[in-house]
Coordinates of C-alpha atoms and ligand atoms in Angstrom, one line a residue:
X1024 CA -4.6 -16.4 -18.7
X1025 CA -5.4 -18.1 -15.9
X1026 CA -4.0 -21.6 -16.2
X1027 CA -5.5 -24.8 -14.6
X1028 CA -4.1 -24.9 -11.7
X1029 CA -5.2 -21.9 -10.7
X1030 CA -8.9 -23.6 -10.9
X1031 CA -8.8 -25.3 -8.2
X1032 CA -8.7 -23.0 -5.4
X1033 CA -5.6 -23.0 -2.7
X1034 CA -7.1 -23.6 1.4
X1035 CA -7.4 -20.5 3.8
X1036 CA -4.6 -20.2 5.8
X1037 CA -4.6 -22.2 9.2
X1038 CA -6.0 -20.3 11.4
X1039 CA -8.6 -18.3 9.7
X1040 CA -12.2 -18.6 11.4
X1041 CA -14.6 -17.5 8.6
X1042 CA -16.9 -16.8 11.3
X1043 CA -15.2 -14.5 13.5
X1044 CA -14.4 -10.4 11.8
X1045 CA -12.0 -7.8 12.6
X1046 CA -14.5 -5.2 13.3
X1047 CA -12.1 -2.6 13.5
X1048 CA -10.9 -3.2 9.8
X1049 CA -14.3 -3.9 8.8
X1050 CA -16.1 -0.8 10.2
X1051 CA -13.2 1.1 9.2
X1052 CA -13.3 0.1 5.6
X1053 CA -17.0 0.0 5.3
X1054 CA -17.4 3.9 6.3
X1055 CA -14.7 5.0 4.2
X1056 CA -16.2 4.1 0.9
X1057 CA -19.5 5.3 2.3
X1058 CA -18.2 8.7 2.7
X1059 CA -16.3 8.4 -0.6
X1060 CA -19.1 8.2 -1.9
X1061 CA -20.1 11.8 -1.0
X1062 CA -17.6 12.9 -3.7
X1063 CA -20.3 11.8 -6.2
X1064 CA -22.3 14.9 -4.6
X1065 CA -22.2 17.9 -6.8
X1066 CA -22.9 19.6 -3.6
X1067 CA -19.0 18.6 -2.1
X1068 CA -17.6 18.5 -5.7
X1069 CA -14.2 21.2 -6.4
X1070 CA -12.0 20.8 -9.0
X1071 CA -9.2 22.0 -6.5
X1072 CA -10.1 18.7 -4.4
X1073 CA -9.9 16.3 -7.7
X1074 CA -6.7 17.6 -7.5
X1075 CA -5.2 17.7 -4.3
X1076 CA -6.9 13.8 -4.7
X1077 CA -4.7 13.1 -7.6
X1078 CA -1.4 14.7 -6.0
X1079 CA -2.1 12.7 -2.7
X1080 CA -2.1 9.6 -4.8
X1081 CA 1.7 10.1 -5.6
X1082 CA 2.8 11.4 -2.0
X1083 CA 0.3 9.3 0.6
X1084 CA -0.2 5.9 -2.1
X1085 CA 3.9 6.1 -4.3
X1086 CA 5.8 7.9 -1.2
X1087 CA 4.8 6.6 1.7
X1088 CA 4.0 2.9 0.6
X1089 CA 5.6 1.8 -2.3
X1090 CA 8.7 3.9 -1.3
X1091 CA 9.0 3.7 2.6
X1092 CA 6.5 0.2 3.6
X1093 CA 7.5 -1.3 0.6
X1094 CA 11.1 -1.3 -0.8
X1095 CA 12.5 0.7 2.0
X1096 CA 10.9 -0.4 5.6
X1097 CA 10.5 -4.1 4.2
X1098 CA 13.2 -4.9 1.9
X1099 CA 16.2 -2.8 3.0
X1100 CA 16.3 -1.7 -1.5
X1101 CA 17.4 2.1 0.0
X1102 CA 18.2 4.0 3.1
X1103 CA 17.3 7.6 3.5
X1104 CA 17.8 10.2 5.7
X1105 CA 16.6 9.4 9.2
X1106 CA 14.1 12.2 8.9
X1107 CA 13.3 11.8 5.8
X1108 CA 12.0 7.8 6.3
X1109 CA 10.1 9.4 9.2
X1110 CA 8.3 11.4 6.7
X1111 CA 7.5 9.3 3.9
X1112 CA 6.0 6.6 6.9
X1113 CA 4.2 9.1 8.1
X1114 CA 2.7 10.0 4.2
X1115 CA 2.5 6.3 4.8
X1116 CA 0.2 6.1 8.5
X1117 CA -2.2 8.4 6.2
X1118 CA -3.1 5.7 3.9
X1119 CA -4.5 3.7 7.2
X1120 CA -3.0 0.7 5.9
X1121 CA -2.1 0.0 9.2
X1122 CA 1.5 0.4 11.4
X1123 CA 4.7 0.1 9.4
X1124 CA 5.5 -2.7 11.4
X1125 CA 2.3 -4.5 10.7
X1126 CA 2.5 -4.1 7.2
X1127 CA 6.4 -5.0 7.2
X1128 CA 5.6 -8.4 8.9
X1129 CA 2.6 -9.1 6.4
X1130 CA 4.6 -8.4 3.1
X1131 CA 7.2 -10.1 4.6
X1132 CA 5.4 -13.3 5.4
X1133 CA 3.9 -13.0 2.4
X1134 CA 7.3 -13.4 0.4
X1135 CA 8.2 -16.1 2.4
X1136 CA 5.0 -18.2 2.1
X1137 CA 3.6 -16.7 -1.5
X1138 CA 0.8 -18.0 -2.8
X1139 CA 0.9 -21.0 -0.5
X1140 CA -1.3 -21.5 2.2
X1141 CA 0.6 -19.6 4.7
X1142 CA 0.2 -16.8 2.8
X1143 CA -2.0 -14.2 4.3
X1144 CA -3.4 -13.0 1.0
X1145 CA -3.4 -15.0 -1.3
X1146 CA -5.3 -14.7 -4.3
X1147 CA -5.4 -18.4 -5.1
X1148 CA -7.8 -18.7 -2.3
X1149 CA -10.5 -17.0 -4.5
X1150 CA -10.1 -13.1 -6.0
X1151 CA -12.0 -11.5 -3.2
X1152 CA -9.9 -13.2 -0.6
X1153 CA -6.5 -11.4 -2.1
X1154 CA -7.4 -8.5 -2.9
X1155 CA -9.9 -7.2 0.8
X1156 CA -10.9 -10.4 2.6
X1157 CA -8.0 -11.4 4.3
X1158 CA -8.6 -8.6 6.4
X1159 CA -11.9 -8.7 7.9
X1160 CA -11.6 -12.1 8.5
X1161 CA -9.9 -13.2 11.7
X1162 CA -6.2 -14.9 11.1
X1163 CA -5.1 -15.7 14.1
X1164 CA -1.9 -17.4 12.0
X1165 CA -1.2 -13.8 11.5
X1166 CA -1.6 -11.6 15.5
X1167 CA 0.0 -9.4 15.7
X1168 CA 2.4 -10.3 18.6
X1169 CA 3.6 -14.2 16.5
X1170 CA 4.4 -11.7 13.8
X1171 CA 6.2 -9.2 15.1
X1172 CA 8.5 -11.0 16.9
X1173 CA 9.1 -13.1 13.5
X1174 CA 9.4 -10.6 10.4
X1175 CA 9.1 -7.0 12.2
X1176 CA 11.7 -7.2 15.2
X1177 CA 14.8 -4.8 13.1
X1178 CA 11.5 -2.0 12.7
X1179 CA 10.3 -2.2 16.1
X1180 CA 13.7 -1.3 17.6
X1181 CA 13.2 1.9 16.1
X1182 CA 11.3 4.0 18.8
X1183 CA 9.4 5.8 16.4
X1184 CA 8.1 3.0 15.0
X1185 CA 7.4 1.7 18.4
X1186 CA 5.3 4.6 19.1
X1187 CA 3.1 4.2 16.3
X1188 CA 1.6 1.0 18.2
X1189 CA 0.0 3.5 19.8
X1190 CA -2.5 6.3 20.0
X1191 CA -0.1 8.3 17.6
X1192 CA -0.9 6.3 14.6
X1193 CA -5.0 7.3 15.7
X1194 CA -3.5 11.0 16.4
X1195 CA -1.6 11.1 12.5
X1196 CA -5.0 10.3 10.7
X1197 CA -7.1 12.5 12.5
X1198 CA -4.3 15.1 12.6
X1199 CA -4.4 14.9 9.0
X1200 CA -7.9 15.2 8.2
X1201 CA -8.0 18.3 10.3
X1202 CA -5.5 19.6 8.1
X1203 CA -7.7 19.2 5.1
X1204 CA -10.3 20.7 6.2
X1205 CA -9.0 23.3 7.8
X1206 CA -6.6 23.8 4.9
X1207 CA -9.9 24.2 2.8
X1208 CA -11.9 26.1 4.7
X1209 CA -8.9 29.1 5.3
X1210 CA -8.3 29.0 1.6
X1211 CA -12.1 29.7 1.1
X1212 CA -12.3 32.3 3.9
X1213 CA -9.1 34.0 2.7
X1214 CA -11.0 34.6 -1.0
X1215 CA -13.2 36.2 0.9
X1216 CA -16.3 33.4 1.0
X1217 CA -18.7 33.3 3.2
X1218 CA -18.2 30.6 6.4
X1219 CA -21.1 28.7 4.7
X1220 CA -19.3 28.3 1.4
X1221 CA -16.1 28.3 3.8
X1222 CA -17.9 25.0 5.6
X1223 CA -18.6 23.2 2.1
X1224 CA -15.6 23.9 0.4
X1225 CA -13.0 21.8 3.3
X1226 CA -15.8 19.6 3.2
X1227 CA -15.4 18.7 -0.1
X1228 CA -11.2 18.9 0.3
X1229 CA -11.7 16.8 3.1
X1230 CA -13.8 14.1 1.6
X1231 CA -11.8 14.4 -1.6
X1232 CA -8.6 14.5 -0.1
X1233 CA -8.6 12.6 1.8
X1234 CA -11.5 10.2 1.8
X1235 CA -11.3 9.2 -1.6
X1236 CA -7.8 9.5 -1.8
X1237 CA -7.4 6.8 1.0
X1238 CA -9.9 4.3 -1.2
X1239 CA -7.9 4.5 -4.2
X1240 CA -4.4 4.0 -2.9
X1241 CA -6.5 0.8 -1.1
X1242 CA -7.7 -0.8 -4.5
X1243 CA -4.4 0.3 -5.9
X1244 CA -2.4 -1.3 -3.4
X1245 CA -4.6 -4.8 -2.8
X1246 CA -4.7 -5.0 -6.7
X1247 CA -0.8 -5.5 -6.2
X1248 CA -1.8 -8.5 -3.8
X1249 CA -4.7 -9.8 -6.0
X1250 CA -4.5 -8.9 -10.1
X1251 CA -0.7 -8.9 -9.6
X1252 CA -1.0 -13.0 -9.0
X1253 CA -3.8 -13.8 -11.1
X1254 CA -3.3 -12.1 -14.7
X1255 CA 0.2 -10.6 -16.9
X1256 CA 3.3 -12.5 -18.1
X1257 CA 6.2 -13.7 -16.7
X1258 CA 10.0 -12.8 -16.7
X1259 CA 11.1 -15.1 -13.8
X1260 CA 10.1 -18.2 -13.4
X1261 CA 9.7 -18.0 -9.4
X1262 CA 7.6 -20.9 -6.9
X1263 CA 5.0 -18.1 -6.5
X1264 CA 1.6 -17.1 -9.2
X1265 CA 3.5 -13.9 -8.9
X1266 CA 2.6 -11.6 -12.4
X1267 CA 4.1 -8.8 -14.0
X1268 CA 0.9 -6.6 -15.2
X1269 CA 1.2 -3.6 -16.9
X1270 CA -2.1 -2.0 -15.3
X1271 CA -1.2 -2.8 -12.1
X1272 CA 2.1 -1.2 -13.3
X1273 CA 0.4 1.7 -14.3
X1274 CA -2.0 2.8 -11.8
X1275 CA 0.5 1.5 -8.8
X1276 CA 4.1 3.1 -10.1
X1277 CA 5.6 0.5 -10.9
X1278 CA 4.4 -1.8 -8.2
X1279 CA 2.7 -4.2 -10.7
X1280 CA 5.8 -5.6 -11.4
X1281 CA 5.2 -8.1 -9.3
X1282 CA 6.9 -11.2 -11.2
X1283 CA 10.0 -9.1 -11.2
X1284 CA 9.7 -7.9 -7.5
X1285 CA 9.0 -11.8 -6.4
X1286 CA 12.3 -12.1 -8.6
X1287 CA 14.7 -10.5 -7.1
X1288 CA 13.0 -8.6 -4.1
X1289 CA 16.0 -6.8 -2.4
X1290 CA 15.9 -4.5 -6.0
X1291 CA 14.6 -0.9 -5.4
X1292 CA 14.1 -1.2 -9.3
X1293 CA 10.7 -3.3 -10.3
X1294 CA 10.5 -2.6 -13.9
X1295 CA 13.3 -4.6 -15.9
X1296 CA 12.6 -4.2 -19.1
X1297 CA 13.0 -1.1 -21.0
X1298 CA 9.6 -1.1 -21.4
X1299 CA 8.3 -1.6 -17.3
X1300 CA 8.0 1.9 -16.7
X1301 CA 8.8 2.5 -12.9
X1302 CA 7.7 5.8 -11.4
X1303 CA 8.6 4.5 -8.0
X1304 CA 12.0 3.6 -8.9
X1305 CA 12.4 7.7 -10.5
X1306 CA 11.2 9.1 -7.5
X1307 CA 13.9 6.8 -6.1
X1308 CA 16.6 7.6 -8.9
X1309 CA 15.8 11.4 -8.2
X1310 CA 16.5 11.2 -4.2
X1311 CA 19.3 9.6 -4.8
X1312 CA 20.6 12.6 -7.3
X1313 CA 19.8 14.6 -4.9
X1314 CA 21.9 12.7 -1.9
X1315 CA 19.0 11.8 0.1
X1316 CA 18.8 8.0 -0.8
X1317 CA 21.7 5.7 -0.2
X1318 CA 23.1 2.1 -0.5
X1319 CA 20.0 1.7 -3.7
X1320 CA 19.6 -1.9 -4.3
X1321 CA 19.3 -2.6 -8.2
X1322 CA 18.4 -6.3 -10.6
X1323 CA 21.5 -8.2 -10.6
X1324 CA 22.9 -8.4 -14.0
X1325 CA 23.4 -12.5 -14.2
X1326 CA 19.5 -12.1 -13.4
X1327 CA 18.4 -9.9 -15.6
X1328 CA 16.1 -10.7 -18.4
Ligands
ZN739 ZN1 3.5 -10.9 -3.9
ZN740 ZN1 7.9 -7.0 -1.7

């Protein structure tokens, strides 16, 4: 339940100018939501598209964002061979949550100032602010150069992540659109469909496999910032309002055990009690067994509940 302190909203970060909209973000968010809605039209429905969307939630959301951007790059909770880390980072880029350096910098700032005025996305300002408002309203506190210098120097030492600050980022995103569309079209043509049917099927794969999936991954990630700082239980007394939220943990593959995470940020394992299922950690564990993840940080047994 929301306690008394939550009824007094937190002030917006100092650098926020509510009159200024970050148009590239606002337009992208709007366009993706609008295109994703086309999925509801029967002409663009296909079961293959639905299956690809569901698989994409795991590949792009869990491996790209949770495992790579969050647990690996931001918190250094594990180490993977560079080729694999970069592959996962490309999956993360396909989720359109900005570049790895930007994601890491914003998230490290969130941990440093969780639920204080300097937090870029505390839902104690308002639910909508913490969920998505913080991205579309200008906040000069988190202008790229300033937060990069402070929070993302280590990331930008890797030439690949530095390159992603340039046109490569958009090329990967647009490239993923082309790959999904063409894969759908070619598959249809190979099974003897007409060109018109192949065009329809390719569009269906694009809408479900890219747009619906991206919008869902967005809301899943954003729920960690909003819901998991408002509702749920705490295993640890932290200085912030982070909560363990079973619903968010379920949809975000373990990222909803957010109070555990704030208590022990470096741990690559967010589920600390036997029933706190953490499928992102299961993936880390499988990679470790396969020799593809090393130096996996686990919860401190002296602190664990
Ligand atoms: Zn948090
Ligand atoms: Zn974190």
